[in-house]
XYZ file of N, CA and C in Angstrom:
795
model
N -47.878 -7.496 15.047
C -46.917 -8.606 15.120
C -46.911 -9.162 16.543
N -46.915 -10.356 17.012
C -46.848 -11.178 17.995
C -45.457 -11.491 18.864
N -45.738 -11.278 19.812
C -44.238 -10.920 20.803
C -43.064 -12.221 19.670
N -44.197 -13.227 19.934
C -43.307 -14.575 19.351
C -42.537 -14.076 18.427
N -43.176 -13.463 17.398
C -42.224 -12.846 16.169
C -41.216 -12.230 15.996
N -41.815 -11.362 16.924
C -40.589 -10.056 17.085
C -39.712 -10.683 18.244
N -40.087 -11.550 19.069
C -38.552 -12.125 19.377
C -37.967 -13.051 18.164
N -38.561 -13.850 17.285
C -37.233 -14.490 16.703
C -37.234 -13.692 15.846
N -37.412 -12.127 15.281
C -36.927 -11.435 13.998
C -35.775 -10.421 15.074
N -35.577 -10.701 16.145
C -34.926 -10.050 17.094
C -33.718 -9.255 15.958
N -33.262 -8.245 16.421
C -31.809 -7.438 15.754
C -30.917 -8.231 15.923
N -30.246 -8.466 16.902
C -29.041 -8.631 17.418
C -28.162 -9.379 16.374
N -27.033 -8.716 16.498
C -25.951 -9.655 15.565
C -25.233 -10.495 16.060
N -25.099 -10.345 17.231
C -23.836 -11.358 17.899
C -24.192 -12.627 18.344
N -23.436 -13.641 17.552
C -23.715 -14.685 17.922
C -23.039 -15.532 19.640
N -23.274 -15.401 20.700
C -23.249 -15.726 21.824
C -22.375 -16.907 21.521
N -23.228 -18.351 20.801
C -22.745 -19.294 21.290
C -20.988 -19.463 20.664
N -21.519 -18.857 19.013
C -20.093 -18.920 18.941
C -18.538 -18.319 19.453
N -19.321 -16.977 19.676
C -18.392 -15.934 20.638
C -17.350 -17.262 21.739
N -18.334 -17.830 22.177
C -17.614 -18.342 23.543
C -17.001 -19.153 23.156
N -16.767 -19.460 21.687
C -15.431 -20.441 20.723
C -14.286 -19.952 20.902
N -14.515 -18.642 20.852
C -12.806 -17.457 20.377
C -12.049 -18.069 21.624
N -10.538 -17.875 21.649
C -10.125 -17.641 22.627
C -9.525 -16.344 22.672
N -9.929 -15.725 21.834
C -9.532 -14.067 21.523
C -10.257 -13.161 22.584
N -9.816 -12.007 22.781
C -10.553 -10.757 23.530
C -11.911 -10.326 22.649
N -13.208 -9.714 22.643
C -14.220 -9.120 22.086
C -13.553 -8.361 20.982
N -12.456 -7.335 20.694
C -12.639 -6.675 19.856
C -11.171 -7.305 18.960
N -10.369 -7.925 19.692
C -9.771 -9.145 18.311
C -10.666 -9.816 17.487
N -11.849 -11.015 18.698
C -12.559 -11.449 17.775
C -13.611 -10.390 16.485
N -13.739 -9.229 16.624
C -14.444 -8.229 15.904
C -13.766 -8.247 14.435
N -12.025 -7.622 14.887
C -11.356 -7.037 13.694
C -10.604 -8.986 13.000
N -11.062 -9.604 13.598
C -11.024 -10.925 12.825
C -11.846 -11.345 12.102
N -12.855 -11.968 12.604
C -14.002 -11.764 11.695
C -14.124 -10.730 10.410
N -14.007 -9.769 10.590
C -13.935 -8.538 9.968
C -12.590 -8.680 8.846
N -12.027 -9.122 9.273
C -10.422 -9.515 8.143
C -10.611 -10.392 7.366
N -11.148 -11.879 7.824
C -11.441 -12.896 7.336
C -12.496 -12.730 6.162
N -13.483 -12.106 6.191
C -15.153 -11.717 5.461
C -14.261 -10.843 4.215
N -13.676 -9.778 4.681
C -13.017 -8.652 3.961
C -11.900 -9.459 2.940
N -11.494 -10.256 3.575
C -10.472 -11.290 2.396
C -10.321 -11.974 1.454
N -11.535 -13.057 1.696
C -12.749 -14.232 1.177
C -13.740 -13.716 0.451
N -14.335 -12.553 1.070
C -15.810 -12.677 0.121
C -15.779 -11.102 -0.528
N -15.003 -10.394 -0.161
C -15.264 -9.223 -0.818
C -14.202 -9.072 -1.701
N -12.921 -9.265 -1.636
C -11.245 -9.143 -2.237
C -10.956 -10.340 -2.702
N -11.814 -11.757 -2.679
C -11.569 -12.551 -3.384
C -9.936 -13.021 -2.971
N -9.431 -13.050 -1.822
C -8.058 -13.772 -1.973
C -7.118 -12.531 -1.868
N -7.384 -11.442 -2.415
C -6.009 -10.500 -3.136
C -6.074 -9.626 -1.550
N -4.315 -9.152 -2.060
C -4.229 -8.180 -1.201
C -4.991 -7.222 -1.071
N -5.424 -6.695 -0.234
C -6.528 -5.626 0.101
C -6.108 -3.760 0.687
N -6.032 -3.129 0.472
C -6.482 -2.251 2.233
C -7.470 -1.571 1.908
N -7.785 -0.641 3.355
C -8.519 0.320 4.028
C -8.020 1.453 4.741
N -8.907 2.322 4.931
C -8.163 3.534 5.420
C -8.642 3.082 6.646
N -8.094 3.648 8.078
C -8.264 3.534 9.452
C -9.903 4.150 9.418
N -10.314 5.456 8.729
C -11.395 5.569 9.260
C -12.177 5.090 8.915
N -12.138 4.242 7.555
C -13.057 3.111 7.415
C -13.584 2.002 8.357
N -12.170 1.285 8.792
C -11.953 0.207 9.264
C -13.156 1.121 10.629
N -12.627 2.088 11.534
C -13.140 2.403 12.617
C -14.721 2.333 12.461
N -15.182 2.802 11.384
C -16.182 3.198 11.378
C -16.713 1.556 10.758
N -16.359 0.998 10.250
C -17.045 -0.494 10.141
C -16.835 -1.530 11.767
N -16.074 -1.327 12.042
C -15.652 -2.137 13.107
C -15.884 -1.137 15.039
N -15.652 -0.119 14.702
C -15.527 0.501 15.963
C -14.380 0.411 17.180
N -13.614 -0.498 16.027
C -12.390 -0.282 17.089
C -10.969 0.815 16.906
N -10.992 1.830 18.046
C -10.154 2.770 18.179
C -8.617 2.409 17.392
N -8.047 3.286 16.816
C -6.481 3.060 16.260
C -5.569 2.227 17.334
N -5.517 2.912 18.382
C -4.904 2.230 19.231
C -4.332 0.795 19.771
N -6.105 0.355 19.595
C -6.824 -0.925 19.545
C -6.146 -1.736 18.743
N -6.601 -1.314 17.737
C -6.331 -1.452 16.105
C -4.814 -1.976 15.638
N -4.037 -0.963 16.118
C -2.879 -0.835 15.853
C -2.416 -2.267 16.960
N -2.247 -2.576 17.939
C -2.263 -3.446 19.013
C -2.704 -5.266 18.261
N -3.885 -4.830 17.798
C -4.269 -6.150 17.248
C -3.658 -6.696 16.083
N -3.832 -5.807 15.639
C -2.805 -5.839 14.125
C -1.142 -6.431 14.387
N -1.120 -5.747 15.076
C 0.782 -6.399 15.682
C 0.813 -7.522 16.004
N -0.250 -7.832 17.109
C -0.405 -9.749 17.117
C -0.853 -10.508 16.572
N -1.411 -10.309 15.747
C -1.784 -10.766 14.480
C -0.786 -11.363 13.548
N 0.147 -9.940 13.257
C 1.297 -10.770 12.310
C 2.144 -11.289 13.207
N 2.331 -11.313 14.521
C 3.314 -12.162 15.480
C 2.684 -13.099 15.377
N 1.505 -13.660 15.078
C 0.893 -15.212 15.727
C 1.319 -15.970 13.462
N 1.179 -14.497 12.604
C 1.976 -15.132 11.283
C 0.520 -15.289 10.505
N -0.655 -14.969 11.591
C -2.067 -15.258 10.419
C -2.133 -13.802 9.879
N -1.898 -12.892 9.909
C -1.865 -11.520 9.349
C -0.710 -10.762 8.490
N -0.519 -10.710 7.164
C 0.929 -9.798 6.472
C 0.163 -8.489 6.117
N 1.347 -7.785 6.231
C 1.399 -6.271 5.772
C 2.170 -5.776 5.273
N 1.774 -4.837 3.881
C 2.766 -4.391 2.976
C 2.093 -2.852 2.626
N 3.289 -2.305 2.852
C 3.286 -0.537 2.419
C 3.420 -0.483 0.878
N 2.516 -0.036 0.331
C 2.232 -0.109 -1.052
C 2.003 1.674 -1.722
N 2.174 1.732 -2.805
C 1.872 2.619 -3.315
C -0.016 2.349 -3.359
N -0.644 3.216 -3.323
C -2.104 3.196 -3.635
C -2.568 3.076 -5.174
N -3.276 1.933 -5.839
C -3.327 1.750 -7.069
C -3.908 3.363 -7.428
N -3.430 3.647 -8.496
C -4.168 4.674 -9.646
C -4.522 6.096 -8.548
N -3.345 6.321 -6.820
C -3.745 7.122 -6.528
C -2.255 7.704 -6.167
N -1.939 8.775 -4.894
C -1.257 9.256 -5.111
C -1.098 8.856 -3.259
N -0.148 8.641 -3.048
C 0.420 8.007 -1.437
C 0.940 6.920 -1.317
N 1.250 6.368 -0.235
C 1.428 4.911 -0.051
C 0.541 4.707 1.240
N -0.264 2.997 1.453
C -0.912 3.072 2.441
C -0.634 1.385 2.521
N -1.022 0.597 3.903
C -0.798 -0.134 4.164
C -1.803 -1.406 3.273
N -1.250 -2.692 3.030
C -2.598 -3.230 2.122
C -2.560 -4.777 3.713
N -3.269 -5.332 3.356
C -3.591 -6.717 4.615
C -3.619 -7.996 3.492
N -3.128 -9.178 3.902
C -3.602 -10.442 3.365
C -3.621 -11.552 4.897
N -4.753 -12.052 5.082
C -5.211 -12.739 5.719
C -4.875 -14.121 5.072
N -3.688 -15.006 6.085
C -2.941 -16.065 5.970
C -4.121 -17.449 6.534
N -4.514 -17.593 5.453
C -5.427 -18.523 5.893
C -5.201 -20.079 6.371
N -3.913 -20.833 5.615
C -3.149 -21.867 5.854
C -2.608 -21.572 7.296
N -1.743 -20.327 7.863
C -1.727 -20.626 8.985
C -2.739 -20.098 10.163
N -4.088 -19.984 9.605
C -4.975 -19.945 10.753
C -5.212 -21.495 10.953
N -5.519 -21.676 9.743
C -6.062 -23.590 10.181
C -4.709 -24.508 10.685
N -3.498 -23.655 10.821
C -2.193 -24.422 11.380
C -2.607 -23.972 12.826
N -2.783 -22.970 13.367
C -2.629 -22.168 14.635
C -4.378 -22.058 15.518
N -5.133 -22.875 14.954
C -6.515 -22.785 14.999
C -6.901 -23.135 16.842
N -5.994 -23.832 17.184
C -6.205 -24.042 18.610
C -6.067 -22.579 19.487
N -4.856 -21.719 18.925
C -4.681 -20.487 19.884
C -5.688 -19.500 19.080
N -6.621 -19.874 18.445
C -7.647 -18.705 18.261
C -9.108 -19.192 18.719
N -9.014 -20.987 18.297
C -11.194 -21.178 18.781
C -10.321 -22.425 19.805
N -11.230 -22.235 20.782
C -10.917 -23.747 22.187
C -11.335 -24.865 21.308
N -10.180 -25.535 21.743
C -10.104 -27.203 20.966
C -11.281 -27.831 21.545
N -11.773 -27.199 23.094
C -12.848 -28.263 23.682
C -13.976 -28.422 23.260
N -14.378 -26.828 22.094
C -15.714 -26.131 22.193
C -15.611 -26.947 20.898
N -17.763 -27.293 21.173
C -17.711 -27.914 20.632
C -17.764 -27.573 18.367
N -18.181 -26.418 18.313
C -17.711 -25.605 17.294
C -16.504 -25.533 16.626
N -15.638 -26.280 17.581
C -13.579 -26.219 16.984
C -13.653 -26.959 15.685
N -14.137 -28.299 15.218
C -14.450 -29.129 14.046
C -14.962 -28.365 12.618
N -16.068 -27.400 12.939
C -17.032 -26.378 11.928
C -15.794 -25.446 11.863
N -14.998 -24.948 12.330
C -13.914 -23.740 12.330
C -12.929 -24.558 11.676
N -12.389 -25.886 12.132
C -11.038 -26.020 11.028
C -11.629 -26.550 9.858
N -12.981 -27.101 9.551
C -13.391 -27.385 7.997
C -13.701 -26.274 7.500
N -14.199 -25.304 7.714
C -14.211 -23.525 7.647
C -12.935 -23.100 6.991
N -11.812 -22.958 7.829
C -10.567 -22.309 7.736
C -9.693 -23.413 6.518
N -10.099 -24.604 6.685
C -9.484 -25.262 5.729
C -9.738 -25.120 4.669
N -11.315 -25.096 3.740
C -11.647 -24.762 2.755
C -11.488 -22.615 2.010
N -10.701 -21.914 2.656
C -10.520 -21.087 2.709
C -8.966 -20.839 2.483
N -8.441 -22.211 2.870
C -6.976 -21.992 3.156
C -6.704 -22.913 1.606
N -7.172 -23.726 0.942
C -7.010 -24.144 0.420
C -7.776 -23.294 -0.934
N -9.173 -22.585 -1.164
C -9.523 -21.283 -2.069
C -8.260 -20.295 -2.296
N -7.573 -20.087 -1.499
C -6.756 -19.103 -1.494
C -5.529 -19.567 -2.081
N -4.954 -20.625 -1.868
C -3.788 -21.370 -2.191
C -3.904 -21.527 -4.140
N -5.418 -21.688 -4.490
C -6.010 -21.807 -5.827
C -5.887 -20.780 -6.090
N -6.271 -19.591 -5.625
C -5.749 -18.393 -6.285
C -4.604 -17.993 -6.255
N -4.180 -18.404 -5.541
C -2.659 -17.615 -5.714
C -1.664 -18.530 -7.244
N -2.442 -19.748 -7.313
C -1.739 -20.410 -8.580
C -2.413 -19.931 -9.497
N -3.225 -19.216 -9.566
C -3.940 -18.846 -10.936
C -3.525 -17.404 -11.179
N -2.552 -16.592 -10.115
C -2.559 -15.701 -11.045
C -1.345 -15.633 -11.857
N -1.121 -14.643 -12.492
C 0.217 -14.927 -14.049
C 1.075 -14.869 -13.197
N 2.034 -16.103 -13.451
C 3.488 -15.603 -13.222
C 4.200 -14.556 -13.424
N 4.765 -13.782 -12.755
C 5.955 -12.273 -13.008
C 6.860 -13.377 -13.437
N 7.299 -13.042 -14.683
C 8.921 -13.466 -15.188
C 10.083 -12.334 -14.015
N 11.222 -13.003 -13.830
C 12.266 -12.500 -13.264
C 12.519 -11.305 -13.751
N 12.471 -10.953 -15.340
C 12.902 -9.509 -15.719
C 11.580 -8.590 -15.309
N 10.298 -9.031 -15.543
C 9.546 -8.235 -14.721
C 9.231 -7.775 -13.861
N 9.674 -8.767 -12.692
C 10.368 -8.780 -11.389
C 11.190 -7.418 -10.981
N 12.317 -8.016 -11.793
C 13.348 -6.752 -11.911
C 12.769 -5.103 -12.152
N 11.974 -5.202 -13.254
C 11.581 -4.197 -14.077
C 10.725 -3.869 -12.457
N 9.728 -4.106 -11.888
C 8.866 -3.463 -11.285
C 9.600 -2.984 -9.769
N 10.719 -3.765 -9.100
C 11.676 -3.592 -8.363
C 12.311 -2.377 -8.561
N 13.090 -2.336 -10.059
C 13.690 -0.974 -10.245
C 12.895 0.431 -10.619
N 11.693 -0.007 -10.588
C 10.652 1.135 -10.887
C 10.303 1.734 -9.720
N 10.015 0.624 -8.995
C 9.305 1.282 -7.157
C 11.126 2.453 -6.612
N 12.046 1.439 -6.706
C 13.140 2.265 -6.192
C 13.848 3.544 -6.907
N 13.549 3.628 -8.323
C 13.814 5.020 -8.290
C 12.414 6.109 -8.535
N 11.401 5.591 -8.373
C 10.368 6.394 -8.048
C 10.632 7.105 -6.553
N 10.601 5.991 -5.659
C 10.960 6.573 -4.144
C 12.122 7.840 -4.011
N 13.240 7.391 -4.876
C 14.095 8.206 -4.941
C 13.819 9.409 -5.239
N 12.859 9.686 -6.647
C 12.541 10.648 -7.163
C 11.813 11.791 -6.374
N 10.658 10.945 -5.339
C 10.409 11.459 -4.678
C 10.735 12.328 -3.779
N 11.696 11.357 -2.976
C 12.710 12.156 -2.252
C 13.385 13.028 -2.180
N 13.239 13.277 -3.620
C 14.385 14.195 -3.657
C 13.300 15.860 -4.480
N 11.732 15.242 -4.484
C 11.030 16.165 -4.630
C 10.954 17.043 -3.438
N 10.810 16.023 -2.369
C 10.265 16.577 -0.802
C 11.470 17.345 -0.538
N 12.833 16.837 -0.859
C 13.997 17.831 -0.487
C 13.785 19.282 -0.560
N 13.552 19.313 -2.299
C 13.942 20.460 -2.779
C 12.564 21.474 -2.347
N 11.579 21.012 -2.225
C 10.571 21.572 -1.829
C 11.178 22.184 -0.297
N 11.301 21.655 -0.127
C 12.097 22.440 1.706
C 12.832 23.391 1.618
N 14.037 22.815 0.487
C 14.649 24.123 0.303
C 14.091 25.100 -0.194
N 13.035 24.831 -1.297
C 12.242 26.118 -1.517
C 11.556 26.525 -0.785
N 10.600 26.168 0.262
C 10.357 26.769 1.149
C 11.188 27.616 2.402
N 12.261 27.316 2.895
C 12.946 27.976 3.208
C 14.390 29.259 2.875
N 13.720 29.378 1.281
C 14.335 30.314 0.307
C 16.056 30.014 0.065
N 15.929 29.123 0.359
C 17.799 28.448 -0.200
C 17.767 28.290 -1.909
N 16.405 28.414 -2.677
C 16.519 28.375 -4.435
C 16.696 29.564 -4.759
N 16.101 30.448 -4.008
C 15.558 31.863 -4.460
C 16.368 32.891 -3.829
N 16.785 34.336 -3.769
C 16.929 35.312 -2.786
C 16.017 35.344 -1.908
N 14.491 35.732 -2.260
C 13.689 35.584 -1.117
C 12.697 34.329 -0.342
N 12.492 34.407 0.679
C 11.578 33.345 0.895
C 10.219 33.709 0.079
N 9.609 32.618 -0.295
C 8.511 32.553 -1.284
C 7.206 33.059 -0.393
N 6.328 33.591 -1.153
C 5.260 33.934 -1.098
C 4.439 33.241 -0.354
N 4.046 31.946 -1.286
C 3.336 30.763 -1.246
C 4.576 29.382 -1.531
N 3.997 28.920 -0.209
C 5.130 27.766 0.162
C 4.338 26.127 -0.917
N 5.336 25.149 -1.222
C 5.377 24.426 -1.885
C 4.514 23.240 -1.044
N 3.827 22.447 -1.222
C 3.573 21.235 -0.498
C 4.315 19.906 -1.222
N 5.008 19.067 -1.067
C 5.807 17.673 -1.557
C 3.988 16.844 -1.102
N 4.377 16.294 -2.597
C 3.272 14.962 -2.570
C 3.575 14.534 -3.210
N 3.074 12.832 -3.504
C 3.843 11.301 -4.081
C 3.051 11.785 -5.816
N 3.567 11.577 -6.531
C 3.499 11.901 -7.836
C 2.346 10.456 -8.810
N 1.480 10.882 -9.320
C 0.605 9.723 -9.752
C 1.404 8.880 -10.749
N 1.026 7.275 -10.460
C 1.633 6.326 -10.872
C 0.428 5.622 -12.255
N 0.907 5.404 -12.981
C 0.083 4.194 -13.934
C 1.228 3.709 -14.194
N 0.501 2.394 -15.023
C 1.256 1.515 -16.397
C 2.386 2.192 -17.184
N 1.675 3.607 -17.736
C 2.858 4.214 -18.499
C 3.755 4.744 -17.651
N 3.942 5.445 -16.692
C 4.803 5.548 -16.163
C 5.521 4.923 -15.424
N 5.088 3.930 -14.912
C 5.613 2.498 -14.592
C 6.513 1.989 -15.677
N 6.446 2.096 -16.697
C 7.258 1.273 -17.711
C 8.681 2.283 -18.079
N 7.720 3.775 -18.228
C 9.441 5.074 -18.068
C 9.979 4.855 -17.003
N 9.299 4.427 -15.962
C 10.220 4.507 -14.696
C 11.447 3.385 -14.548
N 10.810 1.990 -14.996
C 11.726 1.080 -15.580
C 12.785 1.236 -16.538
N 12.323 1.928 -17.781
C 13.394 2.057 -18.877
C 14.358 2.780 -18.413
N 14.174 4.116 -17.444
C 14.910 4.945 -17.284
C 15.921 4.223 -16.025
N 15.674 3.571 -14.999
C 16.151 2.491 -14.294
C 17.112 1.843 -14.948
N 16.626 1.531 -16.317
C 17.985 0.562 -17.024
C 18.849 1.627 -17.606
N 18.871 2.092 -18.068
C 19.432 3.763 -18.934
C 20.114 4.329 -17.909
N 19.608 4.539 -16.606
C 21.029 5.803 -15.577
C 21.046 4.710 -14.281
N 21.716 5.089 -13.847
C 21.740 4.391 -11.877
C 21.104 5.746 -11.594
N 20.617 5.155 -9.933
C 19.579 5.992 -9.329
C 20.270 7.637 -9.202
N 21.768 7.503 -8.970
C 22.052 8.557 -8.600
C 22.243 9.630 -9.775
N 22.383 9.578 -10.569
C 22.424 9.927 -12.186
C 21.491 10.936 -11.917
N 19.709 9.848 -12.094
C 18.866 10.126 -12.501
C 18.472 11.414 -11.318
N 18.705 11.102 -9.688
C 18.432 12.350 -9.202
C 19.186 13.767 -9.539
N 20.486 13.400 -9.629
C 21.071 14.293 -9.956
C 20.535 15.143 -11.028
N 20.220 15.043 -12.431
C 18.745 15.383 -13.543
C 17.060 16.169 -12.839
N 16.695 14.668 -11.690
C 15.692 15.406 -11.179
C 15.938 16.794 -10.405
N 16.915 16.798 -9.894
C 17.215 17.745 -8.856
C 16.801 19.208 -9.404
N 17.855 18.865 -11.114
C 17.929 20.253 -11.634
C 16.549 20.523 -12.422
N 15.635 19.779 -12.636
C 14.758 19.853 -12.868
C 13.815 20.447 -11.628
N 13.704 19.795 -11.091
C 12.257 20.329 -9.928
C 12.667 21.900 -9.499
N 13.874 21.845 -9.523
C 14.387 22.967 -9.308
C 13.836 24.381 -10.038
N 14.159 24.099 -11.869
C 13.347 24.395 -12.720
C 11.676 24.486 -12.288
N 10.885 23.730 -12.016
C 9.620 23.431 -11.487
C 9.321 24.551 -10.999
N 10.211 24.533 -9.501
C 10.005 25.359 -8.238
C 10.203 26.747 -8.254
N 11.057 27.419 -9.177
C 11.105 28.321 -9.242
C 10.257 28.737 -10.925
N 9.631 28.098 -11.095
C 8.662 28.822 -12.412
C 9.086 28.527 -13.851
N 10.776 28.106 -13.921
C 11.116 28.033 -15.131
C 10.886 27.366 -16.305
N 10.060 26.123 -15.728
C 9.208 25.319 -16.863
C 7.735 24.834 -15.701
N 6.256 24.540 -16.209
C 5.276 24.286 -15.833
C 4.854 23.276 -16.269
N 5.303 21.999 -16.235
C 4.814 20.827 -16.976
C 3.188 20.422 -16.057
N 2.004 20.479 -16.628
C 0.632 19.669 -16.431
C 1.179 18.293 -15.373
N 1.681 17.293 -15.997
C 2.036 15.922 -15.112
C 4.163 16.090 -15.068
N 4.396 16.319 -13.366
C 5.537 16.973 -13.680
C 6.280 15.480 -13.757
N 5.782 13.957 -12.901
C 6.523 13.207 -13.410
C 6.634 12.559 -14.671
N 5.923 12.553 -15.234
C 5.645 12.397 -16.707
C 6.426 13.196 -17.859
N 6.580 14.628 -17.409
C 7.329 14.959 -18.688
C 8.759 14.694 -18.286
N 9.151 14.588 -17.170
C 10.237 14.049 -16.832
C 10.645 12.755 -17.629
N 9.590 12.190 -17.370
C 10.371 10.869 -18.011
C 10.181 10.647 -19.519
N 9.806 11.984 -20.166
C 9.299 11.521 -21.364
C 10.498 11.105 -22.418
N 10.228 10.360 -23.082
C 11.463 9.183 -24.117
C 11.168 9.602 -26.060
N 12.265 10.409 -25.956
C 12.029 10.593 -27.484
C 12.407 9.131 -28.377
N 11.680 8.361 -28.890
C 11.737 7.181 -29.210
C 12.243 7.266 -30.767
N 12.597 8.623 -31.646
C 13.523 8.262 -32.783
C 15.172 8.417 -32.298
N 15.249 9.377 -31.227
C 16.904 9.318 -30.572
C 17.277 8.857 -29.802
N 15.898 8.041 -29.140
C 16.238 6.924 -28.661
C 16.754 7.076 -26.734
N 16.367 7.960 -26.612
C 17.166 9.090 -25.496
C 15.502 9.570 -24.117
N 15.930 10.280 -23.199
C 15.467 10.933 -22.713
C 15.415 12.406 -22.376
N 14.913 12.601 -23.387
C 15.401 14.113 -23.617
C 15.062 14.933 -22.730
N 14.207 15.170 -22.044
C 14.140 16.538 -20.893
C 15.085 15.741 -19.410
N 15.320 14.472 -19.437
C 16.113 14.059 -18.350
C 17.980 14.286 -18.725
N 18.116 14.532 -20.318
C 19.137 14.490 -20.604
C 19.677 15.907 -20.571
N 18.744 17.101 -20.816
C 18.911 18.491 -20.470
C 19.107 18.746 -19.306
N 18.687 18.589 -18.155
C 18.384 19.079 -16.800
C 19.470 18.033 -16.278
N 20.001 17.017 -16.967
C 21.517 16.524 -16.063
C 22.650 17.302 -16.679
N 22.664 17.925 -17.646
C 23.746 18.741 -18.284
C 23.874 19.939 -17.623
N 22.420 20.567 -17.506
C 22.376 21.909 -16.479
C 23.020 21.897 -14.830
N 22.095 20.217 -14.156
C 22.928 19.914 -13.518
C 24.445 19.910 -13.397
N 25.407 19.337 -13.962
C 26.655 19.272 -14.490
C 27.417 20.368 -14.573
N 26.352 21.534 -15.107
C 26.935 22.559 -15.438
C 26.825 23.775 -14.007
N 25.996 23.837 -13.362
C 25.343 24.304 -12.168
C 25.308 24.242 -11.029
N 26.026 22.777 -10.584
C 25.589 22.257 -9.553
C 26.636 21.675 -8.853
N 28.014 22.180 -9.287
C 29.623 22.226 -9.443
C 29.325 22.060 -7.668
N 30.337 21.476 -7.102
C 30.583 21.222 -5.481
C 31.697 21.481 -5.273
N 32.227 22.482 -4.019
C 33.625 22.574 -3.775
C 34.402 21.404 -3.124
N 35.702 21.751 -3.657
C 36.356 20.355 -2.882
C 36.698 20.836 -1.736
């Protein structure tokens, strides 16, 4: 191969001339680029995330960094962030949507108005800002009760939780038992689908939150000390006998509660 060649098949990725468009630092302009591509062409519009060691390891920029850029980002209003449950997994992790309407509003404090590239960047950002605006009308409307329904599902899930991680403490520090346990408990976020998404709702309309912990309580309790072993423990929790119309293992374990769980005045 001929020098000629192998200079224009050269590696390099970075484009120089445009670089000197940004008015960003090197590794803003990185995890921008990098947001923008990740938004548009791979996620199609939708909310997205990544784990940090992804992001690091695609991008190379330290948490620190990371964390820093990310903050001015949603201060400048082109970057949102929402703590989400993880689809079809078990945690919550942060998801990103890249505000594309106000990059092409704010386009001067990211590429120099002088350079001559600023024109290719707001017909860029505009046709992006306006793709995105199309998707967001195309997807189904949430009716208000669904609204509701998925509102009261996230909040007494959290609850439920909470009050898993409690009791787990106390079992680990032998406040269920006479002795401290053997093998200590670990609290983790309980797997979510559709179906349980929809018990989590029904049961939402059926008790107020505090009801329903009060039930979980005496349940996990049950759990923790061996007395029942349910396979999916939020699941049989919420399971709905649909000829009585009832929740029957939530309706036992609030009676036990009731009966058990007496407080002095």
């Amino acid at each position: 191969m001929k020098d000629e060649e192998i200079i224009n098949n050269c590696p390099l990725s970075v484009n120089i001339k445009r670089l000197e468009a940004y008015l960003l630092a090197p590794d803003e302009v990185i995890l921008f680029d990098w947001l923008v591509i990740k938004q548009s062409a791979v996620f199609n519009y939708k909310w997205f995330y990544y784990s940090h060691e992804r992001i690091k390891e695609e991008t190379r920029i330290k948490r620190n960094c990371f964390e820093r850029i990310i903050k001015r980002f949603c201060a400048m209003g082109i970057l949102s962030t929402e703590t989400r449950p993880k689809p079809n997994e078990q945690g919550r992790t942060r998801f990103f949507r890249v505000e594309f309407a106000e990059i092409s509003r704010k386009l001067n404090e990211i590429i120099d108005k002088n350079n001559e590239m600023h024109k290719t960047f707001k017909k860029y950002f505009g046709v992006l800002a306006r793709l995105q605006a199309n998707a967001d009308k195309g997807k189904s409307t949430e009716t208000l009760k669904e609204r509701c329904e998925r509102n009261n599902a996230d909040l007494l899930y959290n609850a439920l939780v909470d009050v898993y991680r409690s009791r787990c403490e106390m079992y680990n520090d032998g406040k269920l038992t006479d002795d401290l346990p053997e093998r200590t408990k670990t609290a983790t976020q309980f797997p979510r689908n559709a179906a349980i998404n929809r018990q989590l709702a029904r049961m939402a309309d059926t008790y107020d939150t505090n009801t329903a912990k009060m039930a979980f309580t005496a349940y996990c309790d049950d759990v923790l000390t061996g007395g029942v072993s349910p396979n999916n423990m939020i699941a049989y929790f919420l399971k709905y006998d649909e000829v009585d119309e009832c929740f029957a293992v939530a309706d036992e374990y609030l009676i036990k509660f009731q009966q058990g769980y007496s407080a002095k005045r």
